[in-house]
Amino acid sequence: MTCQQILSLSLVLWKLHGSYINKWSVLMDAYFHQNPLFSSQSIYRVLSESYSWERDRIMAEGGAAAAAASENKEERRIVVAVDESEESMYALTWCLKNLVSSNFNDTLFLVYANNPPPVYTAVDGSGYLFSSDIIATMERYGGEVAESVMEKAKKICRDLGGGDDDQIKVETRVERGDARDVICKMVERLNADILVMGSHGYGLIKRAFLGSVSNHCAQNVKSPVMIVKKPK
């Protein structure tokens, strides 16, 4: 039997069962002692091919198993209402620590309501409206605020997700309108399993004038609502 035949047979046996190559190591060593020029490179090539084949097989099987496990996980769609307040960011942090779980296939939807700017128009006698520059500036500022809020929220998701963007699936939604209407419509549109939002802790008088977004959503959203209160 030639050395090449021995190497080929050893490679086949390794692919069938790794332990068989040990039975051939004595025979291979004896041949290499008789042929010193045909040694290290051949051994390296055989073991490299064997290792590469075994590695690819294990990775393929492991990847298939991981994909199957992921497909079997229950999907959950979690909506978190965010704004400029510390209360909303605390609610997001609480959600990531206590609600999001690796046992589920969770998708986090960060929802921000961009309130339309109030319009204070100055009109002359002919009815000419000349507040367009002010309106454009306010709209631009509103867009910058929304972007800043979303970046802060996504950073919290990355930090609590171990820095891996793939670990927590996060999507963002920014829509213009009153926060109460936007959040309720978005929960229904996304078919969310739960809504998480912070409590701003308004007093009785302030709540009477401004209304409570969390109370409105709790009464009008069909999905479960989790209102998180930030400790004082």
mmCIF file of N, CA and C in Angstrom, residues 35-169:
data_model
loop_
_atom_site.group_PDB
_atom_site.id
_atom_site.type_symbol
_atom_site.label_atom_id
_atom_site.label_comp_id
_atom_site.label_asym_id
_atom_site.label_seq_id
_atom_site.Cartn_x
_atom_site.Cartn_y
_atom_site.Cartn_z
ATOM 1 N N ASN A 35 10.180 6.881 5.075
ATOM 2 C CA ASN A 35 10.158 7.894 4.014
ATOM 3 C C ASN A 35 10.152 9.283 4.667
ATOM 4 N N PRO A 36 11.246 9.739 5.178
ATOM 5 C CA PRO A 36 11.286 11.006 5.917
ATOM 6 C C PRO A 36 10.905 12.220 5.084
ATOM 7 N N LEU A 37 11.063 12.156 3.762
ATOM 8 C CA LEU A 37 10.718 13.309 2.929
ATOM 9 C C LEU A 37 9.209 13.487 2.790
ATOM 10 N N PHE A 38 8.463 12.445 3.111
ATOM 11 C CA PHE A 38 7.016 12.482 2.923
ATOM 12 C C PHE A 38 6.380 12.406 4.315
ATOM 13 N N SER A 39 6.377 13.541 5.020
ATOM 14 C CA SER A 39 5.933 13.447 6.408
ATOM 15 C C SER A 39 5.008 14.598 6.808
ATOM 16 N N SER A 40 5.591 15.683 7.292
ATOM 17 C CA SER A 40 4.803 16.717 7.961
ATOM 18 C C SER A 40 3.756 17.363 7.062
ATOM 19 N N GLN A 41 4.105 17.651 5.810
ATOM 20 C CA GLN A 41 3.152 18.314 4.921
ATOM 21 C C GLN A 41 1.944 17.430 4.656
ATOM 22 N N SER A 42 2.181 16.148 4.458
ATOM 23 C CA SER A 42 1.070 15.231 4.194
ATOM 24 C C SER A 42 0.181 15.092 5.418
ATOM 25 N N ILE A 43 0.821 14.976 6.585
ATOM 26 C CA ILE A 43 0.024 14.877 7.808
ATOM 27 C C ILE A 43 -0.840 16.126 7.968
ATOM 28 N N TYR A 44 -0.238 17.290 7.774
ATOM 29 C CA TYR A 44 -0.962 18.551 7.935
ATOM 30 C C TYR A 44 -2.142 18.635 6.972
ATOM 31 N N ARG A 45 -1.902 18.196 5.713
ATOM 32 C CA ARG A 45 -2.981 18.274 4.723
ATOM 33 C C ARG A 45 -4.134 17.367 5.112
ATOM 34 N N VAL A 46 -3.824 16.137 5.524
ATOM 35 C CA VAL A 46 -4.878 15.187 5.890
ATOM 36 C C VAL A 46 -5.676 15.693 7.079
ATOM 37 N N LEU A 47 -4.967 16.117 8.127
ATOM 38 C CA LEU A 47 -5.666 16.580 9.320
ATOM 39 C C LEU A 47 -6.438 17.864 9.053
ATOM 40 N N SER A 48 -5.902 18.738 8.197
ATOM 41 C CA SER A 48 -6.600 19.975 7.863
ATOM 42 C C SER A 48 -7.893 19.686 7.127
ATOM 43 N N GLU A 49 -7.830 18.762 6.146
ATOM 44 C CA GLU A 49 -9.038 18.394 5.412
ATOM 45 C C GLU A 49 -10.042 17.737 6.346
ATOM 46 N N SER A 50 -9.563 16.891 7.231
ATOM 47 C CA SER A 50 -10.457 16.199 8.151
ATOM 48 C C SER A 50 -11.112 17.184 9.109
ATOM 49 N N TYR A 51 -10.297 18.087 9.656
ATOM 50 C CA TYR A 51 -10.826 19.078 10.590
ATOM 51 C C TYR A 51 -11.833 19.988 9.902
ATOM 52 N N SER A 52 -11.514 20.424 8.682
ATOM 53 C CA SER A 52 -12.412 21.308 7.948
ATOM 54 C C SER A 52 -13.743 20.629 7.678
ATOM 55 N N TRP A 53 -13.678 19.356 7.302
ATOM 56 C CA TRP A 53 -14.918 18.624 7.013
ATOM 57 C C TRP A 53 -15.750 18.468 8.274
ATOM 58 N N GLU A 54 -15.095 18.105 9.375
ATOM 59 C CA GLU A 54 -15.814 17.904 10.630
ATOM 60 C C GLU A 54 -16.369 19.217 11.161
ATOM 61 N N ARG A 55 -15.592 20.294 11.029
ATOM 62 C CA ARG A 55 -16.050 21.603 11.486
ATOM 63 C C ARG A 55 -17.283 22.047 10.711
ATOM 64 N N ASP A 56 -17.256 21.897 9.386
ATOM 65 C CA ASP A 56 -18.399 22.295 8.563
ATOM 66 C C ASP A 56 -19.631 21.481 8.917
ATOM 67 N N ARG A 57 -19.423 20.189 9.191
ATOM 68 C CA ARG A 57 -20.567 19.334 9.537
ATOM 69 C C ARG A 57 -21.193 19.778 10.858
ATOM 70 N N ILE A 58 -20.350 20.044 11.855
ATOM 71 C CA ILE A 58 -20.853 20.445 13.164
ATOM 72 C C ILE A 58 -21.563 21.792 13.082
ATOM 73 N N MET A 59 -20.965 22.726 12.322
ATOM 74 C CA MET A 59 -21.575 24.046 12.203
ATOM 75 C C MET A 59 -22.908 23.970 11.474
ATOM 76 N N ALA A 60 -22.973 23.128 10.456
ATOM 77 C CA ALA A 60 -24.225 22.976 9.706
ATOM 78 C C ALA A 60 -25.312 22.391 10.594
ATOM 79 N N GLU A 61 -24.947 21.341 11.348
ATOM 80 C CA GLU A 61 -25.929 20.718 12.226
ATOM 81 C C GLU A 61 -26.336 21.667 13.348
ATOM 82 N N GLY A 62 -25.345 22.387 13.906
ATOM 83 C CA GLY A 62 -25.650 23.335 14.969
ATOM 84 C C GLY A 62 -26.510 24.484 14.489
ATOM 85 N N GLY A 63 -26.216 24.987 13.279
ATOM 86 C CA GLY A 63 -27.013 26.068 12.730
ATOM 87 C C GLY A 63 -28.442 25.641 12.451
ATOM 88 N N ALA A 64 -28.599 24.425 11.944
ATOM 89 C CA ALA A 64 -29.943 23.912 11.675
ATOM 90 C C ALA A 64 -30.720 23.749 12.970
ATOM 91 N N ALA A 65 -30.037 23.265 14.015
ATOM 92 C CA ALA A 65 -30.704 23.080 15.302
ATOM 93 C C ALA A 65 -31.110 24.420 15.903
ATOM 94 N N ALA A 66 -30.216 25.419 15.786
ATOM 95 C CA ALA A 66 -30.529 26.747 16.316
ATOM 96 C C ALA A 66 -31.693 27.374 15.559
ATOM 97 N N ALA A 67 -31.711 27.198 14.247
ATOM 98 C CA ALA A 67 -32.805 27.747 13.442
ATOM 99 C C ALA A 67 -34.130 27.090 13.803
ATOM 100 N N ALA A 68 -34.082 25.763 14.010
ATOM 101 C CA ALA A 68 -35.303 25.046 14.384
ATOM 102 C C ALA A 68 -35.797 25.506 15.743
ATOM 103 N N ALA A 69 -34.864 25.708 16.682
ATOM 104 C CA ALA A 69 -35.250 26.165 18.014
ATOM 105 C C ALA A 69 -35.854 27.558 17.955
ATOM 106 N N SER A 70 -35.276 28.423 17.099
ATOM 107 C CA SER A 70 -35.793 29.780 16.964
ATOM 108 C C SER A 70 -37.191 29.786 16.360
ATOM 109 N N GLU A 71 -37.412 28.901 15.386
ATOM 110 C CA GLU A 71 -38.720 28.834 14.750
ATOM 111 C C GLU A 71 -39.783 28.344 15.726
ATOM 112 N N ASN A 72 -39.386 27.529 16.701
ATOM 113 C CA ASN A 72 -40.337 26.972 17.650
ATOM 114 C C ASN A 72 -40.682 27.945 18.766
ATOM 115 N N LYS A 73 -39.933 29.046 18.894
ATOM 116 C CA LYS A 73 -40.214 30.016 19.938
ATOM 117 C C LYS A 73 -41.483 30.799 19.616
ATOM 118 N N GLU A 74 -42.219 31.101 20.660
ATOM 119 C CA GLU A 74 -43.437 31.885 20.494
ATOM 120 C C GLU A 74 -43.085 33.339 20.181
ATOM 121 N N GLU A 75 -43.724 33.889 19.177
ATOM 122 C CA GLU A 75 -43.456 35.273 18.792
ATOM 123 C C GLU A 75 -44.279 36.235 19.648
ATOM 124 N N ARG A 76 -43.648 37.320 20.052
ATOM 125 C CA ARG A 76 -44.338 38.365 20.801
ATOM 126 C C ARG A 76 -43.968 39.724 20.217
ATOM 127 N N ARG A 77 -44.975 40.563 20.088
ATOM 128 C CA ARG A 77 -44.784 41.916 19.564
ATOM 129 C C ARG A 77 -45.064 42.895 20.705
ATOM 130 N N ILE A 78 -44.000 43.554 21.144
ATOM 131 C CA ILE A 78 -44.080 44.437 22.309
ATOM 132 C C ILE A 78 -43.920 45.883 21.855
ATOM 133 N N VAL A 79 -44.912 46.699 22.154
ATOM 134 C CA VAL A 79 -44.852 48.122 21.827
ATOM 135 C C VAL A 79 -44.465 48.896 23.082
ATOM 136 N N VAL A 80 -43.448 49.737 22.953
ATOM 137 C CA VAL A 80 -43.029 50.606 24.056
ATOM 138 C C VAL A 80 -43.154 52.053 23.590
ATOM 139 N N ALA A 81 -43.985 52.824 24.294
ATOM 140 C CA ALA A 81 -44.155 54.237 23.963
ATOM 141 C C ALA A 81 -43.008 55.028 24.581
ATOM 142 N N VAL A 82 -42.295 55.784 23.754
ATOM 143 C CA VAL A 82 -41.158 56.568 24.248
ATOM 144 C C VAL A 82 -41.359 58.043 23.926
ATOM 145 N N ASP A 83 -40.782 58.884 24.782
ATOM 146 C CA ASP A 83 -40.767 60.325 24.545
ATOM 147 C C ASP A 83 -39.525 60.906 25.211
ATOM 148 N N GLU A 84 -39.512 62.218 25.409
ATOM 149 C CA GLU A 84 -38.316 62.866 25.949
ATOM 150 C C GLU A 84 -38.128 62.646 27.441
ATOM 151 N N SER A 85 -39.124 62.103 28.116
ATOM 152 C CA SER A 85 -39.092 62.020 29.574
ATOM 153 C C SER A 85 -38.243 60.866 30.095
ATOM 154 N N GLU A 86 -37.755 61.030 31.328
ATOM 155 C CA GLU A 86 -37.027 59.958 31.999
ATOM 156 C C GLU A 86 -37.959 58.790 32.311
ATOM 157 N N GLU A 87 -39.233 59.099 32.526
ATOM 158 C CA GLU A 87 -40.189 58.042 32.861
ATOM 159 C C GLU A 87 -40.334 57.034 31.731
ATOM 160 N N SER A 88 -40.349 57.517 30.490
ATOM 161 C CA SER A 88 -40.506 56.590 29.362
ATOM 162 C C SER A 88 -39.256 55.741 29.176
ATOM 163 N N MET A 89 -38.078 56.318 29.396
ATOM 164 C CA MET A 89 -36.840 55.553 29.275
ATOM 165 C C MET A 89 -36.710 54.532 30.403
ATOM 166 N N TYR A 90 -37.225 54.886 31.567
ATOM 167 C CA TYR A 90 -37.229 53.916 32.666
ATOM 168 C C TYR A 90 -38.162 52.750 32.338
ATOM 169 N N ALA A 91 -39.313 53.062 31.735
ATOM 170 C CA ALA A 91 -40.247 52.003 31.343
ATOM 171 C C ALA A 91 -39.613 51.076 30.308
ATOM 172 N N LEU A 92 -38.859 51.648 29.363
ATOM 173 C CA LEU A 92 -38.163 50.834 28.367
ATOM 174 C C LEU A 92 -37.122 49.943 29.039
ATOM 175 N N THR A 93 -36.357 50.513 29.961
ATOM 176 C CA THR A 93 -35.349 49.731 30.683
ATOM 177 C C THR A 93 -35.997 48.599 31.464
ATOM 178 N N TRP A 94 -37.100 48.902 32.129
ATOM 179 C CA TRP A 94 -37.822 47.876 32.891
ATOM 180 C C TRP A 94 -38.310 46.764 31.970
ATOM 181 N N CYS A 95 -38.814 47.152 30.823
ATOM 182 C CA CYS A 95 -39.308 46.167 29.858
ATOM 183 C C CYS A 95 -38.191 45.231 29.409
ATOM 184 N N LEU A 96 -37.036 45.787 29.106
ATOM 185 C CA LEU A 96 -35.911 44.974 28.635
ATOM 186 C C LEU A 96 -35.405 44.033 29.717
ATOM 187 N N LYS A 97 -35.457 44.472 30.955
ATOM 188 C CA LYS A 97 -34.946 43.655 32.055
ATOM 189 C C LYS A 97 -35.942 42.606 32.539
ATOM 190 N N ASN A 98 -37.236 42.899 32.423
ATOM 191 C CA ASN A 98 -38.235 42.039 33.053
ATOM 192 C C ASN A 98 -39.215 41.371 32.098
ATOM 193 N N LEU A 99 -39.369 41.932 30.909
ATOM 194 C CA LEU A 99 -40.380 41.399 29.996
ATOM 195 C C LEU A 99 -39.775 40.680 28.802
ATOM 196 N N VAL A 100 -38.780 41.284 28.182
ATOM 197 C CA VAL A 100 -38.114 40.648 27.042
ATOM 198 C C VAL A 100 -37.343 39.428 27.532
ATOM 199 N N SER A 101 -37.522 38.306 26.832
ATOM 200 C CA SER A 101 -36.902 37.055 27.274
ATOM 201 C C SER A 101 -36.352 36.289 26.082
ATOM 202 N N SER A 102 -35.249 35.577 26.329
ATOM 203 C CA SER A 102 -34.659 34.737 25.283
ATOM 204 C C SER A 102 -35.511 33.510 25.005
ATOM 205 N N ASN A 103 -36.488 33.236 25.879
ATOM 206 C CA ASN A 103 -37.382 32.099 25.673
ATOM 207 C C ASN A 103 -38.450 32.396 24.627
ATOM 208 N N PHE A 104 -38.537 33.640 24.214
ATOM 209 C CA PHE A 104 -39.521 34.051 23.219
ATOM 210 C C PHE A 104 -38.814 34.715 22.041
ATOM 211 N N ASN A 105 -39.501 34.734 20.925
ATOM 212 C CA ASN A 105 -39.011 35.437 19.741
ATOM 213 C C ASN A 105 -39.625 36.840 19.754
ATOM 214 N N ASP A 106 -39.016 37.728 20.539
ATOM 215 C CA ASP A 106 -39.592 39.048 20.787
ATOM 216 C C ASP A 106 -39.146 40.074 19.749
ATOM 217 N N THR A 107 -40.084 40.938 19.390
ATOM 218 C CA THR A 107 -39.780 42.114 18.577
ATOM 219 C C THR A 107 -40.264 43.338 19.334
ATOM 220 N N LEU A 108 -39.361 44.294 19.522
ATOM 221 C CA LEU A 108 -39.672 45.499 20.274
ATOM 222 C C LEU A 108 -39.949 46.638 19.298
ATOM 223 N N PHE A 109 -41.111 47.256 19.428
ATOM 224 C CA PHE A 109 -41.477 48.400 18.591
ATOM 225 C C PHE A 109 -41.439 49.669 19.452
ATOM 226 N N LEU A 110 -40.518 50.563 19.130
ATOM 227 C CA LEU A 110 -40.427 51.837 19.836
ATOM 228 C C LEU A 110 -41.297 52.854 19.108
ATOM 229 N N VAL A 111 -42.314 53.362 19.792
ATOM 230 C CA VAL A 111 -43.287 54.261 19.168
ATOM 231 C C VAL A 111 -43.145 55.659 19.758
ATOM 232 N N TYR A 112 -42.999 56.629 18.872
ATOM 233 C CA TYR A 112 -42.883 58.027 19.295
ATOM 234 C C TYR A 112 -43.938 58.849 18.572
ATOM 235 N N ALA A 113 -44.696 59.630 19.341
ATOM 236 C CA ALA A 113 -45.716 60.502 18.765
ATOM 237 C C ALA A 113 -45.146 61.907 18.629
ATOM 238 N N ASN A 114 -45.038 62.358 17.396
ATOM 239 C CA ASN A 114 -44.505 63.696 17.119
ATOM 240 C C ASN A 114 -45.678 64.664 17.042
ATOM 241 N N ASN A 115 -45.903 65.375 18.142
ATOM 242 C CA ASN A 115 -47.044 66.279 18.201
ATOM 243 C C ASN A 115 -46.916 67.382 17.153
ATOM 244 N N PRO A 116 -47.986 67.670 16.419
ATOM 245 C CA PRO A 116 -47.921 68.753 15.430
ATOM 246 C C PRO A 116 -47.707 70.084 16.136
ATOM 247 N N PRO A 117 -46.892 70.960 15.575
ATOM 248 C CA PRO A 117 -46.607 72.244 16.238
ATOM 249 C C PRO A 117 -47.838 73.135 16.253
ATOM 250 N N PRO A 118 -48.021 73.873 17.351
ATOM 251 C CA PRO A 118 -49.128 74.833 17.366
ATOM 252 C C PRO A 118 -48.884 75.928 16.335
ATOM 253 N N VAL A 119 -49.928 76.371 15.705
ATOM 254 C CA VAL A 119 -49.803 77.357 14.634
ATOM 255 C C VAL A 119 -50.299 78.710 15.134
ATOM 256 N N TYR A 120 -49.358 79.612 15.244
ATOM 257 C CA TYR A 120 -49.712 80.989 15.583
ATOM 258 C C TYR A 120 -49.471 81.835 14.338
ATOM 259 N N THR A 121 -50.524 82.208 13.675
ATOM 260 C CA THR A 121 -50.378 82.897 12.397
ATOM 261 C C THR A 121 -50.549 84.403 12.572
ATOM 262 N N ALA A 122 -49.814 85.103 11.789
ATOM 263 C CA ALA A 122 -49.972 86.561 11.723
ATOM 264 C C ALA A 122 -50.568 86.892 10.361
ATOM 265 N N VAL A 123 -51.719 87.481 10.361
ATOM 266 C CA VAL A 123 -52.438 87.725 9.116
ATOM 267 C C VAL A 123 -52.654 89.227 8.956
ATOM 268 N N ASP A 124 -52.328 89.724 7.781
ATOM 269 C CA ASP A 124 -52.562 91.144 7.537
ATOM 270 C C ASP A 124 -53.976 91.343 6.997
ATOM 271 N N GLY A 125 -54.280 92.554 6.572
ATOM 272 C CA GLY A 125 -55.630 92.862 6.131
ATOM 273 C C GLY A 125 -56.060 92.074 4.916
ATOM 274 N N SER A 126 -55.134 91.676 4.062
ATOM 275 C CA SER A 126 -55.498 90.947 2.845
ATOM 276 C C SER A 126 -55.596 89.440 3.082
ATOM 277 N N GLY A 127 -55.348 89.018 4.321
ATOM 278 C CA GLY A 127 -55.431 87.589 4.620
ATOM 279 C C GLY A 127 -54.157 86.843 4.295
ATOM 280 N N TYR A 128 -53.049 87.558 4.100
ATOM 281 C CA TYR A 128 -51.791 86.905 3.731
ATOM 282 C C TYR A 128 -51.167 86.252 4.968
ATOM 283 N N LEU A 129 -50.842 84.978 4.853
ATOM 284 C CA LEU A 129 -50.256 84.223 5.954
ATOM 285 C C LEU A 129 -48.737 84.264 5.821
ATOM 286 N N PHE A 130 -48.031 84.762 6.824
ATOM 287 C CA PHE A 130 -46.584 84.842 6.691
ATOM 288 C C PHE A 130 -45.863 84.200 7.889
ATOM 289 N N SER A 131 -46.355 83.043 8.340
ATOM 290 C CA SER A 131 -45.701 82.319 9.432
ATOM 291 C C SER A 131 -45.091 81.002 8.944
ATOM 292 N N SER A 132 -44.898 80.838 7.642
ATOM 293 C CA SER A 132 -44.400 79.566 7.105
ATOM 294 C C SER A 132 -42.988 79.254 7.599
ATOM 295 N N ASP A 133 -42.144 80.290 7.751
ATOM 296 C CA ASP A 133 -40.780 80.060 8.230
ATOM 297 C C ASP A 133 -40.783 79.535 9.660
ATOM 298 N N ILE A 134 -41.650 80.093 10.471
ATOM 299 C CA ILE A 134 -41.741 79.648 11.864
ATOM 300 C C ILE A 134 -42.233 78.211 11.931
ATOM 301 N N ILE A 135 -43.237 77.902 11.121
ATOM 302 C CA ILE A 135 -43.779 76.541 11.107
ATOM 303 C C ILE A 135 -42.719 75.549 10.655
ATOM 304 N N ALA A 136 -41.965 75.908 9.614
ATOM 305 C CA ALA A 136 -40.918 75.017 9.108
ATOM 306 C C ALA A 136 -39.844 74.776 10.169
ATOM 307 N N THR A 137 -39.490 75.838 10.904
ATOM 308 C CA THR A 137 -38.483 75.702 11.961
ATOM 309 C C THR A 137 -38.974 74.779 13.066
ATOM 310 N N MET A 138 -40.226 74.922 13.449
ATOM 311 C CA MET A 138 -40.789 74.086 14.509
ATOM 312 C C MET A 138 -40.886 72.634 14.070
ATOM 313 N N GLU A 139 -41.240 72.420 12.814
ATOM 314 C CA GLU A 139 -41.317 71.053 12.310
ATOM 315 C C GLU A 139 -39.934 70.407 12.263
ATOM 316 N N ARG A 140 -38.944 71.188 11.853
ATOM 317 C CA ARG A 140 -37.574 70.676 11.814
ATOM 318 C C ARG A 140 -37.081 70.329 13.223
ATOM 319 N N TYR A 141 -37.419 71.183 14.163
ATOM 320 C CA TYR A 141 -37.026 70.924 15.553
ATOM 321 C C TYR A 141 -37.715 69.665 16.077
ATOM 322 N N GLY A 142 -39.003 69.507 15.726
ATOM 323 C CA GLY A 142 -39.730 68.308 16.153
ATOM 324 C C GLY A 142 -39.106 67.039 15.608
ATOM 325 N N GLY A 143 -38.641 67.095 14.351
ATOM 326 C CA GLY A 143 -37.979 65.929 13.763
ATOM 327 C C GLY A 143 -36.667 65.609 14.447
ATOM 328 N N GLU A 144 -35.921 66.656 14.820
ATOM 329 C CA GLU A 144 -34.650 66.446 15.513
ATOM 330 C C GLU A 144 -34.870 65.843 16.898
ATOM 331 N N VAL A 145 -35.915 66.286 17.577
ATOM 332 C CA VAL A 145 -36.229 65.733 18.899
ATOM 333 C C VAL A 145 -36.594 64.256 18.781
ATOM 334 N N ALA A 146 -37.415 63.929 17.779
ATOM 335 C CA ALA A 146 -37.814 62.534 17.575
ATOM 336 C C ALA A 146 -36.604 61.653 17.305
ATOM 337 N N GLU A 147 -35.693 62.134 16.472
ATOM 338 C CA GLU A 147 -34.487 61.366 16.164
ATOM 339 C C GLU A 147 -33.622 61.171 17.405
ATOM 340 N N SER A 148 -33.512 62.218 18.220
ATOM 341 C CA SER A 148 -32.717 62.134 19.441
ATOM 342 C C SER A 148 -33.309 61.125 20.421
ATOM 343 N N VAL A 149 -34.626 61.143 20.558
ATOM 344 C CA VAL A 149 -35.295 60.203 21.467
ATOM 345 C C VAL A 149 -35.085 58.768 21.009
ATOM 346 N N MET A 150 -35.227 58.527 19.717
ATOM 347 C CA MET A 150 -35.072 57.176 19.193
ATOM 348 C C MET A 150 -33.638 56.671 19.338
ATOM 349 N N GLU A 151 -32.668 57.538 19.113
ATOM 350 C CA GLU A 151 -31.268 57.131 19.273
ATOM 351 C C GLU A 151 -30.980 56.760 20.720
ATOM 352 N N LYS A 152 -31.516 57.527 21.643
ATOM 353 C CA LYS A 152 -31.321 57.228 23.061
ATOM 354 C C LYS A 152 -31.978 55.900 23.426
ATOM 355 N N ALA A 153 -33.189 55.674 22.910
ATOM 356 C CA ALA A 153 -33.902 54.428 23.202
ATOM 357 C C ALA A 153 -33.183 53.225 22.605
ATOM 358 N N LYS A 154 -32.684 53.362 21.376
ATOM 359 C CA LYS A 154 -31.972 52.248 20.742
ATOM 360 C C LYS A 154 -30.660 51.943 21.450
ATOM 361 N N LYS A 155 -30.019 52.969 21.993
ATOM 362 C CA LYS A 155 -28.782 52.745 22.750
ATOM 363 C C LYS A 155 -29.069 51.932 24.009
ATOM 364 N N ILE A 156 -30.174 52.233 24.666
ATOM 365 C CA ILE A 156 -30.565 51.453 25.842
ATOM 366 C C ILE A 156 -30.788 49.999 25.458
ATOM 367 N N CYS A 157 -31.421 49.776 24.316
ATOM 368 C CA CYS A 157 -31.652 48.404 23.845
ATOM 369 C C CYS A 157 -30.336 47.691 23.565
ATOM 370 N N ARG A 158 -29.394 48.388 22.950
ATOM 371 C CA ARG A 158 -28.094 47.776 22.663
ATOM 372 C C ARG A 158 -27.332 47.466 23.949
ATOM 373 N N ASP A 159 -27.356 48.411 24.884
ATOM 374 C CA ASP A 159 -26.608 48.223 26.129
ATOM 375 C C ASP A 159 -27.151 47.054 26.939
ATOM 376 N N LEU A 160 -28.462 46.955 27.036
ATOM 377 C CA LEU A 160 -29.062 45.878 27.825
ATOM 378 C C LEU A 160 -29.130 44.579 27.045
ATOM 379 N N GLY A 161 -28.882 44.652 25.734
ATOM 380 C CA GLY A 161 -28.858 43.432 24.928
ATOM 381 C C GLY A 161 -27.462 42.887 24.741
ATOM 382 N N GLY A 162 -26.509 43.375 25.515
ATOM 383 C CA GLY A 162 -25.141 42.883 25.419
ATOM 384 C C GLY A 162 -24.375 43.450 24.250
ATOM 385 N N GLY A 163 -24.903 44.536 23.660
ATOM 386 C CA GLY A 163 -24.199 45.152 22.537
ATOM 387 C C GLY A 163 -24.418 44.460 21.215
ATOM 388 N N ASP A 164 -25.275 43.460 21.189
ATOM 389 C CA ASP A 164 -25.522 42.701 19.963
ATOM 390 C C ASP A 164 -26.850 43.140 19.383
ATOM 391 N N ASP A 165 -26.827 43.785 18.211
ATOM 392 C CA ASP A 165 -28.064 44.276 17.598
ATOM 393 C C ASP A 165 -29.016 43.152 17.244
ATOM 394 N N ASP A 166 -28.456 41.956 16.989
ATOM 395 C CA ASP A 166 -29.306 40.844 16.587
ATOM 396 C C ASP A 166 -29.973 40.169 17.774
ATOM 397 N N GLN A 167 -29.494 40.451 18.991
ATOM 398 C CA GLN A 167 -30.041 39.765 20.145
ATOM 399 C C GLN A 167 -31.459 40.227 20.437
ATOM 400 N N ILE A 168 -31.717 41.511 20.288
ATOM 401 C CA ILE A 168 -33.044 42.060 20.485
ATOM 402 C C ILE A 168 -33.475 42.727 19.186
ATOM 403 N N LYS A 169 -34.560 42.248 18.629
ATOM 404 C CA LYS A 169 -35.059 42.848 17.390
ATOM 405 C C LYS A 169 -35.826 44.122 17.732
#
